[in-house]
PDB file of C-alpha atoms in Angstrom:
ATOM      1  CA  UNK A   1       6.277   4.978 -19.994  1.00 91.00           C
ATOM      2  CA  UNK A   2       6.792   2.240 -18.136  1.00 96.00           C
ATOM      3  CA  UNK A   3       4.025  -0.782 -17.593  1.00 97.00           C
ATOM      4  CA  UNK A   4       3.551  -3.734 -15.236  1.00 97.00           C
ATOM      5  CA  UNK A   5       0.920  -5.894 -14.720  1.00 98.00           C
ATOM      6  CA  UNK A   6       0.315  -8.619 -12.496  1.00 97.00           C
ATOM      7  CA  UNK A   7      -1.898 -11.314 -11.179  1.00 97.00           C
ATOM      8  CA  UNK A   8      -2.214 -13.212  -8.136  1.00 95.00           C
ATOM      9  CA  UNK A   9      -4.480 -16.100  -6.683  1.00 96.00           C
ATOM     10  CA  UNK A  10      -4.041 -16.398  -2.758  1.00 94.00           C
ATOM     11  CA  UNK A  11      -5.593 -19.054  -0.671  1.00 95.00           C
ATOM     12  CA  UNK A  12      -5.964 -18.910   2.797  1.00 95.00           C
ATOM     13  CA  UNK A  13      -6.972 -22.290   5.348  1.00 95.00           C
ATOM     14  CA  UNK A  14      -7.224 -21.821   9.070  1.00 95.00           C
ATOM     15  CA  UNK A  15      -8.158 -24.374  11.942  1.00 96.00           C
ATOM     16  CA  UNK A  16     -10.073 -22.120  14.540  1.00 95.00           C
ATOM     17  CA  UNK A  17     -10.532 -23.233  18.289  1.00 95.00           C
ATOM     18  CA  UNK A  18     -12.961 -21.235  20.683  1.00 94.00           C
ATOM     19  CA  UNK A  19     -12.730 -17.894  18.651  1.00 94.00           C
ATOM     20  CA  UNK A  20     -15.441 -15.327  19.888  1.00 92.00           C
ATOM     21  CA  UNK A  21     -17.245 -13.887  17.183  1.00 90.00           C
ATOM     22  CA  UNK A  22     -19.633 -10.770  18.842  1.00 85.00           C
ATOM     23  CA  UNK A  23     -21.023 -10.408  15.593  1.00 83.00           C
ATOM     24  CA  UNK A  24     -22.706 -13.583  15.948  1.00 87.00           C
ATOM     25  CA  UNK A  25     -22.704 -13.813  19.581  1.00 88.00           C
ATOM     26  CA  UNK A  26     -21.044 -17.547  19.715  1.00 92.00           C
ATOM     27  CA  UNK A  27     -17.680 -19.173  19.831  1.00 94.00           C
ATOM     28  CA  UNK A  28     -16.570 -20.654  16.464  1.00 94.00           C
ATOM     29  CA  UNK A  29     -14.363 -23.827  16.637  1.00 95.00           C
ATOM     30  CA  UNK A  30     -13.763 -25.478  12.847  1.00 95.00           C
ATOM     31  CA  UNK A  31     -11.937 -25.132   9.573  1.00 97.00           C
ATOM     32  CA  UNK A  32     -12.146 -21.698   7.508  1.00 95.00           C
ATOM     33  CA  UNK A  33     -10.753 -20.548   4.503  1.00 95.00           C
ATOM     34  CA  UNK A  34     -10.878 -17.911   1.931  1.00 95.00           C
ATOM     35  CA  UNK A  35      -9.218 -17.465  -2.140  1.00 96.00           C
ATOM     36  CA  UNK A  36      -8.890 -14.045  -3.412  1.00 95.00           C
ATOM     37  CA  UNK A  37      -8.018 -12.810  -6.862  1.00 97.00           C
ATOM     38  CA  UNK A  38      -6.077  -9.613  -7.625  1.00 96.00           C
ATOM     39  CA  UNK A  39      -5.070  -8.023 -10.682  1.00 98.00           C
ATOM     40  CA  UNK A  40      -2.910  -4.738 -10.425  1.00 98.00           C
ATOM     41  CA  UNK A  41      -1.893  -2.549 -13.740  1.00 98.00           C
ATOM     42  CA  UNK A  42       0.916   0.076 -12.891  1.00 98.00           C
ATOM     43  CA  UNK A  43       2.154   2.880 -15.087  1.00 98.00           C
ATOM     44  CA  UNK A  44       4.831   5.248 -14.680  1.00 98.00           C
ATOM     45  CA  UNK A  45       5.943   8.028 -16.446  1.00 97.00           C
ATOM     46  CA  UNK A  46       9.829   8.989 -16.086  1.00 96.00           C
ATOM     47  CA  UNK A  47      10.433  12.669 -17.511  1.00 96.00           C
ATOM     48  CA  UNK A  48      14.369  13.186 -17.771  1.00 95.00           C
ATOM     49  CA  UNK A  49      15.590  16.754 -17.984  1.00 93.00           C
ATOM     50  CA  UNK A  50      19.352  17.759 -17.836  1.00 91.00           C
ATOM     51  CA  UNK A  51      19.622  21.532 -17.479  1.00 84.00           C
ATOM     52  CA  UNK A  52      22.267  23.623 -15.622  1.00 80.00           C
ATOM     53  CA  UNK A  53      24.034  20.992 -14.279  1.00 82.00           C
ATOM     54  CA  UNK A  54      21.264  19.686 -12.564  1.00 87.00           C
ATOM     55  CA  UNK A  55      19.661  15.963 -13.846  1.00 94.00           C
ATOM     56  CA  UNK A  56      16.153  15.925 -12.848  1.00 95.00           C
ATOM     57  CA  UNK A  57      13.429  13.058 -12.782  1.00 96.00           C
ATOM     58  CA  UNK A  58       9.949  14.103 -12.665  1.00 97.00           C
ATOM     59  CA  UNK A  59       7.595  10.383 -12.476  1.00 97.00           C
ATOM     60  CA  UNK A  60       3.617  10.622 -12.413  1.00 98.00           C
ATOM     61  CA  UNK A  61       2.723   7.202 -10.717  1.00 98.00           C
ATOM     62  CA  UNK A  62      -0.999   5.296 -11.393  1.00 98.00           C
ATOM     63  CA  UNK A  63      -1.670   1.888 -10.086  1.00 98.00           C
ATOM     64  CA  UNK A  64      -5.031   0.123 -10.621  1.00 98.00           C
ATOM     65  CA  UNK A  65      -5.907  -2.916  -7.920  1.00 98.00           C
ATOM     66  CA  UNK A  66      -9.042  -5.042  -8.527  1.00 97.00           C
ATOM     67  CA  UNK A  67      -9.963  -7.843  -5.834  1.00 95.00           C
ATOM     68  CA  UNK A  68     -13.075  -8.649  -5.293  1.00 95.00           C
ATOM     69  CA  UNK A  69     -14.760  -7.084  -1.764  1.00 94.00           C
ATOM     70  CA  UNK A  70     -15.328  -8.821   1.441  1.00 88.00           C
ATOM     71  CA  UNK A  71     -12.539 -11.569   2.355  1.00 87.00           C
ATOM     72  CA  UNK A  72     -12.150 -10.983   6.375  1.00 92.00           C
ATOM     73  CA  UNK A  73     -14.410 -13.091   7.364  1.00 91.00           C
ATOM     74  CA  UNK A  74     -15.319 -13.364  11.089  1.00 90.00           C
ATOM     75  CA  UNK A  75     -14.299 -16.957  11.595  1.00 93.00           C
ATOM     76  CA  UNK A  76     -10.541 -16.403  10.539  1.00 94.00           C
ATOM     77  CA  UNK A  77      -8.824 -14.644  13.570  1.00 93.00           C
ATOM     78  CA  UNK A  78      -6.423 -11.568  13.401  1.00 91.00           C
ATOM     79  CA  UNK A  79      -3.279 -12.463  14.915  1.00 91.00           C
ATOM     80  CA  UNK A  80      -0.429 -11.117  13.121  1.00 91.00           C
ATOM     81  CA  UNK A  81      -2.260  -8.202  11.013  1.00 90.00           C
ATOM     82  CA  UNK A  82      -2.452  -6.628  14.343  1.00 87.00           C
ATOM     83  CA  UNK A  83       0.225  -3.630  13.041  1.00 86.00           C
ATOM     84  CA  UNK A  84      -0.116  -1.960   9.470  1.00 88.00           C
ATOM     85  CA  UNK A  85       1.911   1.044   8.812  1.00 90.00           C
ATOM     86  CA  UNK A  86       0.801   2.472   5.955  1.00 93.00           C
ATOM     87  CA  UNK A  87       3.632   4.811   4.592  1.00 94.00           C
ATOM     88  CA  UNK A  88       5.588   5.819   0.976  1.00 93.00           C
ATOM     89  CA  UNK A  89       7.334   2.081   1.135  1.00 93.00           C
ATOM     90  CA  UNK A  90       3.912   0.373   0.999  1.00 94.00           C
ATOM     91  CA  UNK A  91       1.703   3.390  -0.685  1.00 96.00           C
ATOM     92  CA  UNK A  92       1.838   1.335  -4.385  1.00 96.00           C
ATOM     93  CA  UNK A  93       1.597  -2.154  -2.516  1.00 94.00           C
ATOM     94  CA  UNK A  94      -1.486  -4.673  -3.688  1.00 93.00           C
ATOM     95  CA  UNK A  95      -1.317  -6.125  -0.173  1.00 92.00           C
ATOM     96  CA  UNK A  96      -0.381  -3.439   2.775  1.00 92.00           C
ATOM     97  CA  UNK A  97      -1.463  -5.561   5.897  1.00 92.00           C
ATOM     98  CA  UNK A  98       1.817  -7.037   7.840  1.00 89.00           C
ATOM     99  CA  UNK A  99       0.625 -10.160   8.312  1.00 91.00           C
ATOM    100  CA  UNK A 100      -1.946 -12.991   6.574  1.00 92.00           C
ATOM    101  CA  UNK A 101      -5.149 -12.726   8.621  1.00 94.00           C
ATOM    102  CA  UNK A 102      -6.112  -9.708   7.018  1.00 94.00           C
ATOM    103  CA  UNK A 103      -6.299  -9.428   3.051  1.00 94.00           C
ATOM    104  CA  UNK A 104      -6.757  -5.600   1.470  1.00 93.00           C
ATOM    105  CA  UNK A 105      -9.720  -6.039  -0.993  1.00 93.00           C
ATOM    106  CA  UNK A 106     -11.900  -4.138  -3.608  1.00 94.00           C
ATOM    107  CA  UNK A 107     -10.866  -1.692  -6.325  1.00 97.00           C
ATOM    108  CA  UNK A 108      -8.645   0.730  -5.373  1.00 97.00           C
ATOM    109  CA  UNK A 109      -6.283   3.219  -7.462  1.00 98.00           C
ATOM    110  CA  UNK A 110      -2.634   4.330  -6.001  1.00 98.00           C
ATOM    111  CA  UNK A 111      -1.192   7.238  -7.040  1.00 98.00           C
ATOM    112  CA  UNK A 112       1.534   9.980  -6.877  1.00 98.00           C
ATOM    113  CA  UNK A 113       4.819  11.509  -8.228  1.00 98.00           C
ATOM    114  CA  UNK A 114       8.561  10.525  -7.184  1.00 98.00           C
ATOM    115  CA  UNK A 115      10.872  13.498  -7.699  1.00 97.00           C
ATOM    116  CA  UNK A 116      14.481  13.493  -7.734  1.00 96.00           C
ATOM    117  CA  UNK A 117      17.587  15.703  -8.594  1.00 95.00           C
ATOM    118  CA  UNK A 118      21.159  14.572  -8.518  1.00 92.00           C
ATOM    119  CA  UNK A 119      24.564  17.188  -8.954  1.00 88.00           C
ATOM    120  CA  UNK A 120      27.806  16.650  -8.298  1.00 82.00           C
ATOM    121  CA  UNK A 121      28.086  20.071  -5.567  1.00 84.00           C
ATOM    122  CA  UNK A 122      24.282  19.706  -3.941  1.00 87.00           C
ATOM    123  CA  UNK A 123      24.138  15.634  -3.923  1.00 92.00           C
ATOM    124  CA  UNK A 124      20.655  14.411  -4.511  1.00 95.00           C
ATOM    125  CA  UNK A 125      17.542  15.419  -3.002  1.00 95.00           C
ATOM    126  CA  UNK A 126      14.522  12.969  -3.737  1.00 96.00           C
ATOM    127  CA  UNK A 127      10.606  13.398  -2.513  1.00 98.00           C
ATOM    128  CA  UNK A 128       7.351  10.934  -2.715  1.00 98.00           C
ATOM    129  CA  UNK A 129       3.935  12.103  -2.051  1.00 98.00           C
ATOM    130  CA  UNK A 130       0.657   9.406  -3.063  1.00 98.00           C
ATOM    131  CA  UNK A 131      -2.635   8.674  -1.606  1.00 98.00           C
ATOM    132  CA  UNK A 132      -5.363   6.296  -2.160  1.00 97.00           C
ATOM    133  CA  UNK A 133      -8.467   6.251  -3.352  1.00 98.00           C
ATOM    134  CA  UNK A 134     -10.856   3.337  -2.776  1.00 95.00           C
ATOM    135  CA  UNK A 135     -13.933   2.600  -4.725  1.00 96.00           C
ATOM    136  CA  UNK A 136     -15.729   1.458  -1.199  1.00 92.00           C
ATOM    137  CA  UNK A 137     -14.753   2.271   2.567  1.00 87.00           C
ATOM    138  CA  UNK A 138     -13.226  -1.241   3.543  1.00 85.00           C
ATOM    139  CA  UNK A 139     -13.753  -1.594   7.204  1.00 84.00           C
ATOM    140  CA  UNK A 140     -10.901  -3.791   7.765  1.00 87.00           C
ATOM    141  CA  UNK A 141      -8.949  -1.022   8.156  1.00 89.00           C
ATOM    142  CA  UNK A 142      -9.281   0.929  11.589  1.00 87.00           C
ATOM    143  CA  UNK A 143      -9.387   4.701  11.827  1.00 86.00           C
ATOM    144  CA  UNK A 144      -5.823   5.352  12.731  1.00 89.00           C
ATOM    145  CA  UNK A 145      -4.593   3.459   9.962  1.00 91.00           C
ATOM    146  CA  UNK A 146      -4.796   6.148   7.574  1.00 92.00           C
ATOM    147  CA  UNK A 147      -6.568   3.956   5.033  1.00 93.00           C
ATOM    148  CA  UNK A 148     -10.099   4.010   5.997  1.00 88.00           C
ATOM    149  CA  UNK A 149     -12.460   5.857   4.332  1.00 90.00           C
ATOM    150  CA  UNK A 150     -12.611   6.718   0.803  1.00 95.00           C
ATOM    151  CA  UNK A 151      -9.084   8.418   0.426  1.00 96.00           C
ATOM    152  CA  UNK A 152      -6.691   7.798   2.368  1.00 96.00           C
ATOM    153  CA  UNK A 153      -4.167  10.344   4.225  1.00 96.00           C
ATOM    154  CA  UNK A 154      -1.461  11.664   1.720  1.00 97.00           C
ATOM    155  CA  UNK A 155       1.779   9.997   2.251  1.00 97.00           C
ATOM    156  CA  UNK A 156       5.418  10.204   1.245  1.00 97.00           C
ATOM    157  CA  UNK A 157       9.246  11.281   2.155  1.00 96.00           C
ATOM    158  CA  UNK A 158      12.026  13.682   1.536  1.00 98.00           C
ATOM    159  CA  UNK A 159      15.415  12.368   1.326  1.00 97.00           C
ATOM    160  CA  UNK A 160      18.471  14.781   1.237  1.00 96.00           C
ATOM    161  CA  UNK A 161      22.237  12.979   0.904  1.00 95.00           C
ATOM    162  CA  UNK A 162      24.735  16.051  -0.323  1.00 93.00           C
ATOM    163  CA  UNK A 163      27.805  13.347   0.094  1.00 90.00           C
ATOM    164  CA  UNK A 164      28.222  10.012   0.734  1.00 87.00           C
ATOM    165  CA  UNK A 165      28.523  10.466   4.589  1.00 91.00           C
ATOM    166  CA  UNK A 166      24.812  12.386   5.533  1.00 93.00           C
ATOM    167  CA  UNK A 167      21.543  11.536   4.795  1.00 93.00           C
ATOM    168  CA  UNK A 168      18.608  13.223   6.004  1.00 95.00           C
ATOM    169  CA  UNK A 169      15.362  11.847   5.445  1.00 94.00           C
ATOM    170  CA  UNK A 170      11.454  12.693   6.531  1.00 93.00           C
TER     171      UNK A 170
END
């Protein structure tokens, strides 16, 4: 199989002027800030099989986030986190928001399989499906997003190419 772990420290400062907070029902004007540690372990498993001229890849995917909870504070405005998309390019992301006013956060585990077959007569066909599962319902994320909740919508894509001049993908 293959293994990758990482680790990351991000630190956040923000000078605020005259930013509403309903919450709290007052206007906040001052300096804010936040640090937040992650730790992600991700393990694959490519199966190879060659059989009747077809090469096939069959590869379980299982990735482990850990962050500690909480991190959008109030005072720090959302300006450019405005637009998540949360789709098979960003499914085994530690960070998924577009932007750095928001800031994913709490366990979580990522998973899914990646399948793909290649021949020289059919081209190759390739498909994604994952979800997420979150060990608390983050509220950053808003209803439409497809990532609040426990789990999260399944996602993924289909990509046929049977020569080098189509491509279909969904």
């Amino acid at each position: 199989g293959v293994h990758t772990f990482r680790v990351g420290l991000r630190g956040d400062g923000y000078y605020v002027r005259d930013l509403p907070r309903p919450n709290r029902g007052d206007i906040f004007t001052g300096t804010t800030g936040r640090v937040v540690p992650e730790a992600s372990f991700e393990w694959r498993m490519p199966l190879v099989s060659d059989a009747l001229g077809f090469h096939q890849l069959l590869e379980p995917i299982v990735m482990g986030v850990v962050s500690p909870i909480g991190g959008n504070i109030d005072s720090i405005p959302n300006e450019d986190s405005l637009d998540l998309e949360f789709d098979d390019t960003n499914l085994f992301s530690m960070q998924r928001f577009t932007g750095y006013d928001r800031v994913e956060t709490g366990p979580r585990i990522n998973y899914g399989v990646h399948w793909a077959t290649f021949n020289q007569s059919i081209g190759t066909i390739s498909a994604v499906i994952g979800q997420v599962y979150r060990f608390h319902n983050d509220r950053a994320f808003t209803p439409q997003s497809g990532l609040r909740g426990y789990f999260s919508d399944y996602v993924g894509h289909v990509d046929v190419t049977p020569n080098p001049y189509v491509t279909m993908q969904y």
